[in-house]
Short mmCIF file of C-alpha atoms and ligand atoms in Angstrom, two decimals:
data_model
loop_
_atom_site.label_atom_id
_atom_site.label_comp_id
_atom_site.label_asym_id
_atom_site.label_seq_id
_atom_site.Cartn_x
_atom_site.Cartn_y
_atom_site.Cartn_z
CA MET A 5 3.94 -22.12 -11.10
CA ASP A 6 6.44 -19.93 -9.41
CA ASN A 7 8.21 -21.60 -6.56
CA HIS A 8 10.80 -18.95 -5.97
CA THR A 9 10.87 -15.77 -4.03
CA SER A 10 12.74 -14.17 -6.89
CA PRO A 11 11.38 -10.72 -7.68
CA HIS A 12 12.30 -11.00 -11.35
CA VAL A 13 10.31 -8.50 -13.26
CA ASP A 14 9.50 -10.79 -16.14
CA ARG A 15 8.13 -13.50 -13.98
CA SER A 16 6.03 -11.10 -11.94
CA ALA A 17 4.80 -9.33 -15.00
CA ASP A 18 3.58 -12.43 -16.73
CA GLN A 19 1.61 -13.38 -13.67
CA ILE A 20 -0.51 -10.31 -13.96
CA ASP A 21 -3.98 -11.02 -15.03
CA PRO A 22 -4.18 -9.52 -18.49
CA GLY A 23 -7.56 -7.99 -18.03
CA ARG A 24 -11.00 -8.38 -19.40
CA ARG A 25 -12.39 -11.73 -20.33
CA SER A 26 -9.21 -13.65 -19.97
CA ALA A 27 -9.54 -17.34 -19.43
CA LEU A 28 -9.69 -18.66 -15.93
CA ARG A 29 -6.22 -19.29 -14.66
CA CYS A 30 -5.77 -22.07 -12.19
CA MET A 31 -2.83 -22.89 -10.06
CA ALA A 32 -2.91 -26.24 -8.43
CA TRP A 33 -1.34 -26.47 -5.06
CA ALA A 34 0.31 -29.86 -4.96
CA GLY A 35 -0.47 -31.79 -1.84
CA THR A 36 -3.73 -30.50 -0.57
CA GLY A 37 -5.28 -29.43 -3.79
CA LEU A 38 -5.62 -25.74 -3.26
CA VAL A 39 -6.64 -24.15 -6.50
CA TRP A 40 -6.73 -20.48 -7.22
CA THR A 41 -8.67 -18.96 -9.96
CA VAL A 42 -8.28 -15.46 -11.19
CA ALA A 43 -10.99 -14.41 -13.51
CA GLY A 44 -10.27 -11.31 -15.49
CA GLY A 45 -13.04 -9.20 -16.64
CA VAL A 46 -16.44 -10.69 -16.28
CA PRO A 47 -17.79 -8.99 -13.22
CA PHE A 48 -18.83 -11.39 -10.52
CA ALA A 49 -19.86 -14.01 -13.05
CA ALA A 50 -16.79 -16.18 -13.04
CA GLY A 51 -17.30 -19.74 -11.99
CA LEU A 52 -15.70 -20.73 -8.77
CA VAL A 53 -12.83 -23.10 -9.08
CA GLY A 54 -13.05 -26.83 -8.91
CA GLY A 55 -16.18 -27.68 -10.80
CA GLY A 56 -15.69 -25.25 -13.61
CA ALA A 57 -19.41 -24.66 -13.48
CA GLN A 58 -21.11 -21.33 -13.09
CA ALA A 59 -21.07 -20.05 -9.57
CA ALA A 60 -23.52 -21.96 -7.49
CA PRO A 61 -24.07 -20.73 -3.97
CA ALA A 62 -20.97 -22.02 -2.27
CA ALA A 63 -21.11 -23.99 0.91
CA GLY A 64 -18.54 -22.95 3.45
CA LEU A 65 -17.04 -19.56 4.06
CA THR A 66 -17.03 -16.80 1.47
CA PHE A 67 -15.58 -13.40 2.14
CA VAL A 68 -14.52 -10.46 0.00
CA GLN A 69 -11.25 -8.58 -0.04
CA ILE A 70 -11.42 -4.94 -1.02
CA SER A 71 -8.33 -2.75 -1.19
CA ASP A 72 -6.84 0.64 -1.90
CA SER A 73 -10.03 2.63 -2.14
CA HIS A 74 -8.04 5.91 -1.71
CA VAL A 75 -11.17 7.89 -0.94
CA GLY A 76 -10.26 11.52 -1.62
CA PHE A 77 -8.07 10.77 -4.64
CA ASP A 78 -9.19 13.05 -7.47
CA LYS A 79 -6.32 13.11 -9.95
CA PRO A 80 -6.76 12.33 -13.67
CA ALA A 81 -6.25 8.58 -13.16
CA ASN A 82 -9.63 8.59 -11.38
CA PRO A 83 -11.35 11.89 -10.62
CA ASP A 84 -13.83 10.23 -8.24
CA ALA A 85 -12.45 7.38 -6.15
CA LEU A 86 -15.55 7.38 -3.95
CA ALA A 87 -17.75 6.65 -6.98
CA THR A 88 -15.71 3.58 -7.93
CA LEU A 89 -15.77 2.38 -4.32
CA ARG A 90 -19.57 2.69 -4.46
CA GLU A 91 -19.57 0.60 -7.64
CA ALA A 92 -17.44 -2.04 -5.95
CA VAL A 93 -19.89 -2.12 -3.05
CA ALA A 94 -22.81 -2.47 -5.46
CA GLY A 95 -21.01 -5.37 -7.12
CA ILE A 96 -20.45 -7.07 -3.79
CA ARG A 97 -24.15 -6.68 -3.01
CA ASP A 98 -24.97 -8.53 -6.23
CA LEU A 99 -22.73 -11.50 -5.55
CA PRO A 100 -24.52 -14.85 -5.91
CA THR A 101 -23.11 -15.91 -2.57
CA LYS A 102 -23.48 -13.37 0.18
CA PRO A 103 -20.06 -12.97 1.78
CA ALA A 104 -19.73 -13.38 5.52
CA PHE A 105 -17.64 -10.24 5.84
CA ILE A 106 -15.27 -7.86 4.07
CA LEU A 107 -11.53 -7.52 4.52
CA HIS A 108 -10.19 -4.08 3.61
CA THR A 109 -6.45 -4.31 3.05
CA GLY A 110 -5.68 -0.65 3.51
CA ASP A 111 -5.41 2.75 1.86
CA ILE A 112 -9.01 3.27 2.81
CA SER A 113 -8.41 7.01 2.54
CA HIS A 114 -6.01 8.97 0.39
CA LEU A 115 -4.83 11.48 3.00
CA SER A 116 -6.03 10.10 6.38
CA ARG A 117 -8.63 12.84 6.63
CA ASP A 118 -11.70 12.33 8.78
CA GLU A 119 -14.08 13.15 5.94
CA GLN A 120 -12.35 10.56 3.74
CA PHE A 121 -12.62 7.84 6.38
CA ASP A 122 -16.23 8.91 6.99
CA ALA A 123 -17.14 8.63 3.31
CA ALA A 124 -15.51 5.20 3.03
CA ASP A 125 -17.24 3.98 6.19
CA GLN A 126 -20.63 5.26 5.04
CA THR A 127 -20.23 3.53 1.69
CA LEU A 128 -19.12 0.22 3.18
CA LYS A 129 -21.88 0.38 5.76
CA ASP A 130 -24.40 -0.08 2.95
CA LEU A 131 -23.31 -3.71 2.75
CA GLY A 132 -24.59 -4.47 6.23
CA LEU A 133 -21.57 -6.73 6.75
CA PRO A 134 -18.70 -6.67 9.21
CA VAL A 135 -15.61 -5.02 7.72
CA PHE A 136 -12.15 -5.86 9.01
CA PHE A 137 -9.49 -3.26 8.32
CA VAL A 138 -5.76 -2.91 8.24
CA PRO A 139 -4.16 0.46 7.51
CA GLY A 140 -2.22 1.40 4.40
CA GLU A 141 0.47 4.08 4.44
CA HIS A 142 -2.15 6.58 3.24
CA ASP A 143 -4.20 5.90 6.38
CA VAL A 144 -1.43 6.85 8.81
CA LEU A 145 -0.10 10.07 7.35
CA ASP A 146 -1.96 12.41 9.67
CA ASP A 147 0.15 14.56 11.99
CA GLY A 148 -0.38 11.97 14.71
CA GLY A 149 1.22 9.27 12.56
CA GLY A 150 -1.83 7.03 12.56
CA ALA A 151 -3.77 8.54 15.47
CA ALA A 152 -6.77 9.18 13.20
CA TYR A 153 -6.82 5.55 12.04
CA LEU A 154 -6.43 4.22 15.56
CA ALA A 155 -9.18 6.46 16.91
CA ARG A 156 -11.54 4.97 14.36
CA TYR A 157 -10.45 1.37 13.87
CA GLY A 158 -7.83 0.88 16.57
CA LYS A 159 -9.84 -1.40 18.83
CA GLY A 160 -10.13 -4.02 16.14
CA PRO A 161 -13.20 -6.21 15.70
CA ASN A 162 -13.05 -7.69 19.19
CA GLY A 163 -11.47 -4.91 21.20
CA LYS A 164 -8.22 -6.84 21.20
CA ALA A 165 -6.21 -5.02 18.56
CA LEU A 166 -2.77 -3.99 19.71
CA GLY A 167 0.00 -1.62 18.70
CA ALA A 168 -0.62 0.03 15.37
CA GLY A 169 -3.84 -2.01 14.99
CA TRP A 170 -2.92 -5.69 14.53
CA TYR A 171 -5.29 -8.44 15.66
CA SER A 172 -6.61 -11.89 14.89
CA PHE A 173 -10.02 -13.55 14.83
CA ASP A 174 -11.55 -16.89 13.95
CA HIS A 175 -14.39 -17.51 11.56
CA GLY A 176 -15.76 -20.75 10.15
CA GLY A 177 -12.75 -22.77 11.20
CA VAL A 178 -10.29 -20.35 9.61
CA HIS A 179 -7.84 -18.28 11.65
CA PHE A 180 -7.51 -14.71 10.34
CA VAL A 181 -4.52 -12.52 11.19
CA ALA A 182 -4.49 -8.79 10.46
CA LEU A 183 -0.97 -7.33 10.31
CA VAL A 184 0.23 -3.72 10.05
CA ASN A 185 3.38 -3.05 8.03
CA VAL A 186 3.06 0.67 7.26
CA VAL A 187 4.28 2.42 10.41
CA ASN A 188 7.76 3.24 11.72
CA LEU A 189 9.26 2.84 8.26
CA ARG A 190 13.02 3.36 7.95
CA GLY A 191 14.72 5.40 5.24
CA GLY A 192 15.79 3.15 2.39
CA GLY A 193 13.67 0.28 3.72
CA LEU A 194 10.45 -1.48 2.79
CA GLY A 195 7.32 -2.25 4.80
CA THR A 196 8.00 -3.16 8.43
CA LEU A 197 6.20 -5.32 10.96
CA GLY A 198 8.58 -4.72 13.86
CA GLU A 199 9.66 -6.76 16.85
CA ASP A 200 6.55 -6.17 18.95
CA GLN A 201 4.21 -7.36 16.25
CA LEU A 202 6.35 -10.40 15.36
CA ALA A 203 6.45 -11.43 19.01
CA TRP A 204 2.69 -11.04 19.21
CA LEU A 205 2.26 -13.09 16.03
CA ALA A 206 4.39 -15.94 17.40
CA GLY A 207 2.23 -16.03 20.51
CA ASP A 208 -1.01 -15.76 18.59
CA LEU A 209 -0.18 -18.68 16.31
CA LYS A 210 0.94 -20.88 19.19
CA SER A 211 -2.64 -21.68 20.11
CA GLN A 212 -3.49 -22.84 16.56
CA VAL A 213 -3.01 -26.40 15.36
CA ASP A 214 -1.13 -27.05 12.12
CA SER A 215 -4.29 -28.12 10.30
CA THR A 216 -6.08 -24.82 10.88
CA PRO A 217 -6.29 -22.83 7.64
CA VAL A 218 -4.72 -19.43 8.20
CA VAL A 219 -5.47 -16.26 6.26
CA VAL A 220 -3.03 -13.40 6.82
CA PHE A 221 -3.84 -9.96 5.50
CA ALA A 222 -1.77 -6.77 5.47
CA HIS A 223 -1.42 -3.76 3.21
CA ILE A 224 2.08 -3.97 1.72
CA PRO A 225 2.90 -7.39 0.25
CA LEU A 226 4.63 -9.59 2.82
CA TRP A 227 6.70 -11.12 0.02
CA THR A 228 9.29 -9.21 -1.94
CA ILE A 229 7.82 -8.25 -5.28
CA TYR A 230 9.90 -5.29 -6.40
CA PRO A 231 12.08 -3.60 -3.78
CA GLU A 232 13.07 -0.82 -6.19
CA TRP A 233 9.52 0.45 -5.78
CA GLY A 234 9.24 -0.50 -2.13
CA TRP A 235 6.99 -3.46 -2.91
CA GLY A 236 7.86 -5.80 -0.09
CA THR A 237 8.22 -6.07 3.68
CA ASP A 238 11.68 -6.06 5.29
CA ASP A 239 10.79 -8.54 7.99
CA GLY A 240 7.98 -10.28 6.09
CA ALA A 241 10.06 -13.46 5.82
CA ARG A 242 10.12 -13.71 9.61
CA ALA A 243 6.33 -13.68 9.73
CA LEU A 244 6.20 -16.28 6.97
CA SER A 245 8.61 -18.55 8.83
CA LEU A 246 6.17 -18.55 11.75
CA LEU A 247 3.45 -19.69 9.33
CA ARG A 248 5.45 -22.46 7.67
CA ARG A 249 4.12 -25.30 9.84
CA PHE A 250 0.51 -24.70 8.80
CA GLY A 251 -1.00 -26.82 6.05
CA SER A 252 -2.87 -23.98 4.40
CA VAL A 253 -1.83 -20.36 4.51
CA THR A 254 -3.28 -17.62 2.32
CA VAL A 255 -1.62 -14.20 2.32
CA LEU A 256 -3.79 -11.37 1.02
CA ASN A 257 -2.23 -7.97 0.34
CA GLY A 258 -2.97 -4.73 -1.48
CA HIS A 259 -0.75 -1.69 -2.09
CA ILE A 260 0.33 -2.48 -5.65
CA HIS A 261 -3.11 -2.00 -7.27
CA GLN A 262 -2.91 -5.10 -9.44
CA ILE A 263 -3.19 -8.84 -9.16
CA LEU A 264 -0.01 -10.77 -8.55
CA GLN A 265 0.09 -14.27 -7.20
CA LYS A 266 2.56 -16.85 -6.15
CA ILE A 267 2.42 -20.19 -4.42
CA GLU A 268 5.33 -21.28 -2.32
CA GLY A 269 5.08 -24.48 -0.31
CA ASN A 270 1.85 -24.29 1.64
CA VAL A 271 1.57 -20.56 1.27
CA ALA A 272 -0.54 -18.90 -1.39
CA PHE A 273 0.14 -15.21 -1.96
CA HIS A 274 -2.29 -12.91 -3.65
CA THR A 275 -2.53 -9.15 -4.15
CA ALA A 276 -5.81 -7.44 -4.99
CA ARG A 277 -6.77 -4.77 -7.42
CA SER A 278 -7.55 -1.29 -6.17
CA THR A 279 -11.03 0.18 -6.35
CA ALA A 280 -9.49 3.58 -7.21
CA PHE A 281 -6.72 3.46 -9.83
CA PRO A 282 -4.31 0.94 -11.37
CA GLN A 283 -0.54 0.99 -10.97
CA PRO A 284 2.00 -0.28 -13.50
CA ALA A 285 3.48 -3.76 -13.57
CA PRO A 286 6.75 -3.93 -11.63
CA GLY A 287 9.52 -2.16 -13.51
CA SER A 288 7.33 -1.41 -16.53
CA ALA A 289 7.24 2.35 -15.92
CA PRO A 290 9.61 4.99 -14.53
CA SER A 291 7.71 4.99 -11.24
CA PRO A 292 4.83 3.18 -9.53
CA GLY A 293 2.54 6.21 -9.93
CA PRO A 294 -1.10 5.90 -11.01
CA VAL A 295 -1.67 4.61 -14.53
CA LYS A 296 -3.92 6.92 -16.53
CA LEU A 297 -6.20 4.85 -18.69
CA PRO A 298 -8.84 6.11 -21.09
CA ALA A 299 -12.03 6.63 -19.07
CA GLU A 300 -13.81 3.67 -20.65
CA LYS A 301 -10.97 1.34 -19.67
CA LEU A 302 -10.60 2.37 -16.03
CA ARG A 303 -13.23 0.08 -14.55
CA GLY A 304 -11.67 -2.92 -16.25
CA ALA A 305 -8.56 -2.30 -14.15
CA LEU A 306 -10.33 -1.92 -10.81
CA GLY A 307 -11.98 -4.66 -8.80
CA VAL A 308 -12.51 -6.73 -5.72
CA THR A 309 -11.54 -10.25 -4.75
CA THR A 310 -13.84 -12.99 -3.50
CA VAL A 311 -12.39 -15.83 -1.47
CA THR A 312 -14.26 -19.02 -0.71
CA TYR A 313 -13.11 -21.65 1.70
CA ARG A 314 -14.96 -24.94 1.81
CA PRO A 315 -14.04 -27.23 4.67
CA LYS A 316 -12.83 -30.66 3.53
CA ALA A 317 -12.85 -31.82 -0.04
CA SER A 318 -12.98 -28.55 -1.86
CA PRO A 319 -10.28 -26.05 -2.58
CA LEU A 320 -10.01 -22.49 -1.46
CA ALA A 321 -11.08 -20.37 -4.36
CA ILE A 322 -10.04 -16.85 -5.07
CA VAL A 323 -11.94 -14.96 -7.72
CA ASP A 324 -11.01 -11.49 -8.82
CA ALA A 325 -13.61 -9.45 -10.64
CA THR A 326 -13.36 -6.02 -12.20
CA LEU A 327 -15.83 -3.18 -11.82
CA GLY A 328 -16.72 -3.03 -15.48
CA MET B 16 23.79 59.92 -0.65
CA LYS B 17 25.44 57.92 -3.40
CA ARG B 18 27.59 56.11 -0.87
CA PHE B 19 24.48 55.34 1.18
CA LEU B 20 22.76 53.76 -1.84
CA VAL B 21 25.76 51.60 -2.57
CA ALA B 22 25.77 50.45 1.04
CA MET B 23 22.07 49.59 0.76
CA LEU B 24 22.70 47.66 -2.42
CA LEU B 25 25.55 45.71 -0.87
CA ALA B 26 23.44 44.91 2.18
CA ALA B 27 20.64 43.69 -0.05
CA LEU B 28 23.01 41.52 -2.03
CA ALA B 29 24.40 40.04 1.17
CA THR B 30 20.88 39.23 2.32
CA VAL B 31 20.10 37.57 -0.96
CA ALA B 32 23.27 35.52 -0.76
CA LYS B 33 22.53 34.44 2.79
CA ALA B 34 18.93 33.52 2.02
CA GLU B 35 19.90 31.22 -0.82
CA THR B 36 17.22 28.74 -1.69
CA VAL B 37 17.64 25.34 -3.24
CA GLU B 38 14.65 23.53 -4.65
CA ILE B 39 14.24 19.77 -4.66
CA ARG B 40 11.45 18.45 -6.81
CA ILE B 41 9.60 15.29 -5.94
CA ASP B 42 8.37 13.58 -9.05
CA ASN B 43 7.99 10.00 -10.24
CA PHE B 44 8.69 8.82 -6.69
CA THR B 45 12.14 10.43 -6.80
CA PHE B 46 13.84 13.37 -5.06
CA SER B 47 15.53 15.41 -7.73
CA PRO B 48 18.33 16.14 -7.37
CA ALA B 49 18.80 13.31 -4.92
CA GLU B 50 21.92 15.01 -3.52
CA VAL B 51 22.57 18.72 -3.10
CA HIS B 52 25.57 20.61 -1.74
CA VAL B 53 24.59 23.82 -0.01
CA ALA B 54 26.11 26.49 2.20
CA PRO B 55 25.08 26.74 5.85
CA GLY B 56 21.96 28.86 6.17
CA THR B 57 20.50 27.72 2.86
CA THR B 58 16.77 27.16 2.70
CA VAL B 59 15.91 23.85 1.09
CA VAL B 60 12.45 23.70 -0.46
CA TRP B 61 10.85 20.42 -1.45
CA VAL B 62 8.04 20.68 -3.99
CA ASN B 63 5.79 17.72 -4.64
CA ALA B 64 5.27 17.63 -8.40
CA ASP B 65 3.92 14.09 -8.31
CA ASP B 66 0.29 12.96 -8.48
CA ILE B 67 0.73 11.00 -5.25
CA PRO B 68 1.37 12.49 -1.81
CA HIS B 69 4.84 12.27 -0.29
CA ALA B 70 6.50 13.43 2.91
CA VAL B 71 10.04 14.36 3.88
CA ALA B 72 11.61 12.91 7.02
CA ALA B 73 15.18 13.04 8.30
CA ASN B 74 16.77 9.67 9.02
CA ASP B 75 17.84 11.00 12.44
CA LYS B 76 14.27 12.18 13.09
CA SER B 77 15.42 15.79 13.45
CA PHE B 78 12.61 16.93 11.14
CA LYS B 79 9.55 15.60 9.39
CA SER B 80 7.20 17.40 7.04
CA LYS B 81 3.47 17.12 7.01
CA VAL B 82 2.21 15.08 4.11
CA LEU B 83 2.67 16.99 0.86
CA ASP B 84 -0.09 16.61 -1.66
CA THR B 85 0.46 17.58 -5.29
CA GLU B 86 2.08 21.04 -5.59
CA GLU B 87 2.48 21.43 -1.85
CA ARG B 88 5.88 22.39 -0.51
CA TYR B 89 7.97 22.12 2.61
CA SER B 90 11.00 24.19 3.46
CA ARG B 91 13.79 24.01 5.97
CA THR B 92 16.81 26.13 6.61
CA VAL B 93 19.86 24.00 7.19
CA ALA B 94 22.60 24.92 9.63
CA GLY B 95 25.59 22.66 9.18
CA PRO B 96 28.17 21.77 8.27
CA GLY B 97 27.20 18.14 7.98
CA VAL B 98 25.22 15.63 5.98
CA ILE B 99 21.46 15.31 6.29
CA GLU B 100 20.03 12.03 5.05
CA TYR B 101 16.29 11.99 4.49
CA PHE B 102 13.59 9.81 2.99
CA CYS B 103 9.88 9.81 2.20
CA SER B 104 8.07 8.52 5.26
CA LEU B 105 5.32 7.12 3.02
CA HIS B 106 7.62 5.50 0.47
CA PRO B 107 10.86 4.90 2.36
CA HIS B 108 12.66 3.57 -0.70
CA MET B 109 12.74 7.23 -1.80
CA THR B 110 15.90 8.73 -0.29
CA GLY B 111 17.96 11.90 -0.62
CA ARG B 112 20.82 13.74 1.04
CA ILE B 113 21.82 17.31 1.69
CA VAL B 114 25.51 18.01 2.13
CA VAL B 115 25.98 21.25 4.04
CA ASP B 116 29.55 22.27 3.40
CA GLY B 117 31.53 25.40 2.63
CA GLY B 118 28.97 26.33 0.05
CA THR B 119 30.36 24.92 -3.15
CA GLY B 120 26.84 25.68 -4.20
CA GLY B 121 24.28 24.12 -6.40
CA PRO B 122 23.24 20.58 -7.05
CA ALA B 123 25.96 18.00 -7.09
CA GLY B 124 25.87 14.77 -8.98
CA ARG B 125 23.38 14.47 -11.79
CU1 LIG C 425 6.63 9.12 -1.17
#
């Protein structure tokens, strides 16, 4: 288990789920018994953690994280990113436990175009579930610097989203916080939350008791993974310090198109696969550009993440499944 | 007549010299060359040769390109003298600089 914030390439690289049909990997969280499981390969059939049994309908709260759908991307790494998003949606529909909602951790579109957002929305609508969004940098690159995203998603789920689209909500005893770290970026820097958002976060968390499980989601990882590729958030540590007093914090990010995980104190970090194309392990390639896999291997590198929280007794379980 | 042609030719050459163009390629999440030295009046052209979109933004916010998809380009004529620091507004770890000086010409550094 990695207890350091160190971005060492080797350590990060060996945390990457190796792919299809790998064994379940569990990480016990000393103290409160949080266990994560990352299941490589077998689509949606991995047993949830804890019992080791096949997935029985879970009591408690189950939701799905979907990320980096890049609708509009049509380069060789995946000529049809909308098709693989559709497959991800079909997989979610077939889950043994119907999720309560979907979190989309950004890069919904590839170029912030209306038709790309429309296509993503139409596809996700098929689930008949609420979808909670945060923007990725690809969702705010219109001439208005995010105006298109805000026009569409800017009110948030409860009309209370602020600034570039941050908000919080409560569901099933869990406090969810949606953060935006892809706007007002500075040359030479990483992702940025900014003073306004950090002040809002401090105020938002004030009304929560320490025992409330908190799930924070944002596009760019809030922890420093590999700054040479911009994989981190400059002021992410300030957000994490505000979360330190909570007994259970889960941080869900996207952006890097692969699974990386770390547990530090009471905070469990997890990044999701993309539904569009994979990116290389930190430092393993000249650049973080799309990895071109043989067509038959692509779906094994794409996927969605299912998270289950069971009040009392049971651990929070995170299951990653590929598209094929 | 001959003298007139020579004058034309000289004028054309002067125009060419003034309208010098320097190309910066964006590939593998890198501006290449990352630093150029150019004369005042040079047109700097960024070409995105990557399979991911990028954008060019000055640190001092004096200019910002639209997003550049693969093979799209953005150009800017630089006045100067001075140093223009810029970055990719999508991937801010990508940085570059343009040194507008007497016109020692061409790419500097690598
Ligand atoms: Cu870029």
